[in-house]
GROMACS .gro file of C-alpha atoms in nm:
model
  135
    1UNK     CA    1   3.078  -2.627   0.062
    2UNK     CA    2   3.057  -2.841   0.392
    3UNK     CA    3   3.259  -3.140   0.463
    4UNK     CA    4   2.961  -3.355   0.422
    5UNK     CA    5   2.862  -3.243   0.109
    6UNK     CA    6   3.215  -3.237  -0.001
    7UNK     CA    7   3.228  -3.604   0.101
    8UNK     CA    8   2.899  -3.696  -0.082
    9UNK     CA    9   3.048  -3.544  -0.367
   10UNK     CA   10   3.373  -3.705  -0.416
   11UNK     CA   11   3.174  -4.050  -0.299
   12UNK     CA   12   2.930  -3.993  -0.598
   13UNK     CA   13   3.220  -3.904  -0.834
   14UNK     CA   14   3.396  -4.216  -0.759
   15UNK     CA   15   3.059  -4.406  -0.860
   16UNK     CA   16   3.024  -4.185  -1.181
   17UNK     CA   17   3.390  -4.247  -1.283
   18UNK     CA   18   3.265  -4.642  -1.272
   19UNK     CA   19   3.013  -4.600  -1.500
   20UNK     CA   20   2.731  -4.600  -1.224
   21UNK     CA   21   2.521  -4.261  -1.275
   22UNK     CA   22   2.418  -4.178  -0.939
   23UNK     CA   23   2.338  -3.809  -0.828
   24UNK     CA   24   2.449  -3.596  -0.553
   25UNK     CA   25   2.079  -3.447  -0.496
   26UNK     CA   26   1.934  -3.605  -0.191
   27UNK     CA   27   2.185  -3.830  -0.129
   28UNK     CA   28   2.270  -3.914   0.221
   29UNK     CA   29   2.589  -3.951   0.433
   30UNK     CA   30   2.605  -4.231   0.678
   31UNK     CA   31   2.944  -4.232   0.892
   32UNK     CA   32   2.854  -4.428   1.179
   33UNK     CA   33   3.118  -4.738   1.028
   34UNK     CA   34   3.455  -4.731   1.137
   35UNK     CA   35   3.540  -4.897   0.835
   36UNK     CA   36   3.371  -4.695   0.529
   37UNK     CA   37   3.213  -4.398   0.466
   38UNK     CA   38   2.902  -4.467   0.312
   39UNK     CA   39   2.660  -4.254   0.088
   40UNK     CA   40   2.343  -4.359  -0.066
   41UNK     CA   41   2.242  -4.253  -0.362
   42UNK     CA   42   1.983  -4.291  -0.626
   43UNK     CA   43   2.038  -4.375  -1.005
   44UNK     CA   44   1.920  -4.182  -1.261
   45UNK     CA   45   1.638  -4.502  -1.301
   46UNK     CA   46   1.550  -4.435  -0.926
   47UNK     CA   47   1.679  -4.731  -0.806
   48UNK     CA   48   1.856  -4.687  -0.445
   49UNK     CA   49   2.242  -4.710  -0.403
   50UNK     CA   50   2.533  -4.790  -0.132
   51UNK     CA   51   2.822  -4.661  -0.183
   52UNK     CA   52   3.132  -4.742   0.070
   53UNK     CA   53   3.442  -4.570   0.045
   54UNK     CA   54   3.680  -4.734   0.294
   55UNK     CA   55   3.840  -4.496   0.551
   56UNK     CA   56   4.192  -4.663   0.549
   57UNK     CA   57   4.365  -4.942   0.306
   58UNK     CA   58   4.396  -5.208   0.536
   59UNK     CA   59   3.962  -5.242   0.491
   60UNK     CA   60   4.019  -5.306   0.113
   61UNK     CA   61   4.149  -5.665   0.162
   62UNK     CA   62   3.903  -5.756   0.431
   63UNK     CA   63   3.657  -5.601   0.187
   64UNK     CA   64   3.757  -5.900  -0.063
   65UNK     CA   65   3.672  -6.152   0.196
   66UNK     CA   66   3.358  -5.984   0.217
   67UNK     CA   67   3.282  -6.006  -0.126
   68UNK     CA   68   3.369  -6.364  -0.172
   69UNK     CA   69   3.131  -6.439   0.127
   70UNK     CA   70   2.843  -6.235  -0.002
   71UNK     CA   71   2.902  -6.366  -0.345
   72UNK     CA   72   2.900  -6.744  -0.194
   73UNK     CA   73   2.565  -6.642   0.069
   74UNK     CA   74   2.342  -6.468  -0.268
   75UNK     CA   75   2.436  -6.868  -0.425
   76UNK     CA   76   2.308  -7.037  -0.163
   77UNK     CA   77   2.067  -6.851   0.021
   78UNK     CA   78   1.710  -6.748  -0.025
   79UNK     CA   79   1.710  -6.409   0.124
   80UNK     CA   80   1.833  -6.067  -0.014
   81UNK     CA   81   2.185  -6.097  -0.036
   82UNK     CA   82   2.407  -5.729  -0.147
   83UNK     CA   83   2.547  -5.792  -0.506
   84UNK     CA   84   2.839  -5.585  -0.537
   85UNK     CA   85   2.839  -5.459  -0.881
   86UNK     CA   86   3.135  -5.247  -0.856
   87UNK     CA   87   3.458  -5.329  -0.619
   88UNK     CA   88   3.757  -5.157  -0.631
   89UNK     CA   89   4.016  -5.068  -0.373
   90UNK     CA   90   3.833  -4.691  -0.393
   91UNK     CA   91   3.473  -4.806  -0.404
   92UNK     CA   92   3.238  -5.073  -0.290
   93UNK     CA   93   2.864  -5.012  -0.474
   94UNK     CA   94   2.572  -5.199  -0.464
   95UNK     CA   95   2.171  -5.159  -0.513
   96UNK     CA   96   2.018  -5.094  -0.152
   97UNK     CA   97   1.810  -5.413  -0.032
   98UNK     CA   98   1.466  -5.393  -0.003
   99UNK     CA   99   1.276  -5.369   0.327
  100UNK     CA  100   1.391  -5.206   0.644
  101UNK     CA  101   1.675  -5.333   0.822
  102UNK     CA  102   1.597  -5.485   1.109
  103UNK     CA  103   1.800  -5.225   1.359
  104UNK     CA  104   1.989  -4.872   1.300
  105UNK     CA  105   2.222  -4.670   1.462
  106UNK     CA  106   2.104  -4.369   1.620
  107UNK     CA  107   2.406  -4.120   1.665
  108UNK     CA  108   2.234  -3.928   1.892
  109UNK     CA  109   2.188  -4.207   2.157
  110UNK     CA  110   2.470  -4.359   2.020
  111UNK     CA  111   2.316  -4.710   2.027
  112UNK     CA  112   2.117  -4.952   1.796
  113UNK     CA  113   1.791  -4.850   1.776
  114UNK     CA  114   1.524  -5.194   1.645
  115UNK     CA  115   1.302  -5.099   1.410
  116UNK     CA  116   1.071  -5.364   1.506
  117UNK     CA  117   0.662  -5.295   1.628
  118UNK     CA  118   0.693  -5.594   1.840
  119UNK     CA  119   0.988  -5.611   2.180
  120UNK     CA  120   1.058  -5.864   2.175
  121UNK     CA  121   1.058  -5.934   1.785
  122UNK     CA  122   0.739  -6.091   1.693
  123UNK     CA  123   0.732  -6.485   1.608
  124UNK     CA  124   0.703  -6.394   1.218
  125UNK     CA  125   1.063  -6.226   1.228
  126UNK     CA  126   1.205  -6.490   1.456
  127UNK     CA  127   1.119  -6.799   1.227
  128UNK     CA  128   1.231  -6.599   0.930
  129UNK     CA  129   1.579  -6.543   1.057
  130UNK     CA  130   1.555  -6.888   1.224
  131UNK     CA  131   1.494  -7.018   0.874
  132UNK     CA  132   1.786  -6.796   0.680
  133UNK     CA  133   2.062  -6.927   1.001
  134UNK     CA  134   1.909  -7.289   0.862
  135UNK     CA  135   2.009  -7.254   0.516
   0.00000   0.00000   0.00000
C-alpha cells in the first residue's frame, strides 16, 4: 500500500470512528496545507466531504479559533459558510461547499492557479465578494 493511500485510509477511519460513513474509493489526498492533511471523501448518500487531520498539535487550538469564527461568519453571513460537524483534536469534517473555489493550488507550478474565465475577475464576482466583505 502507498503512503497516500495509507494516509487516505487512516483519514477515512478517523471519520468512520465518528460516526461519519465516508469511503476510501475515490477519495482524494490534498497536502498542499502546512497545517492539515486533508482528504475528501464522499458519504455513502453522495454528499462530498473534507476531512483535515492536523499535521502537528499546536494546529488543534488554532483550529478552535477557527471554529468559533466560522460558527460566528455561517450566523451572520449570507454566503456558504463550512459547518464543522465533527471537531476533535484528531479530526476536523465538514460537507464540501458548493461551487468552485475561486483559486487552487497547482503543485506542479507551485502557485495559485484562478479558476476564473475572466483576468481580471469579471464585475459579477467582484460585487459578490464586495457584497460578502459588506456584511
Amino acid at each position: 500500500m502507498t503512503n497516500k493511500k495509507r494516509l487516505i485510509t487512516e483519514i477515512v477511519g478517523l471519520a468512520r470512528s465518528q460516526g461519519l460513513a465516508v469511503r476510501s474509493e475515490n477519495a482524494q489526498l490534498n497536502e498542499t496545507g502546512m497545517d492539515f492533511q486533508v482528504v475528501f471523501a464522499e458519504d455513502d448518500d453522495c454528499i462530498p466531504w473534507v476531512l483535515r487531520k492536523p499535521r502537528r498539535s499546536d494546529v488543534v487550538e488554532r483550529a478552535a479559533s477557527e471554529g468559533r469564527t466560522l460558527a460566528f461568519l455561517r450566523a451572520n453571513l449570507t454566503a456558504d459558510v463550512p459547518d464543522w460537524r465533527i471537531h476533535t483534536p484528531e479530526l476536523i469534517a465538514y460537507p464540501m461547499l458548493k461551487g468552485t473555489p475561486a483559486a487552487g493550488i497547482d503543485l506542479e507550478q507551485k502557485q495559485y492557479v484562478w479558476n476564473m474565465n475572466h483576468q481580471p475577475p469579471s464585475d459579477d464576482f467582484v460585487q459578490s465578494l464586495a457584497g460578502i466583505l459588506a456584511e
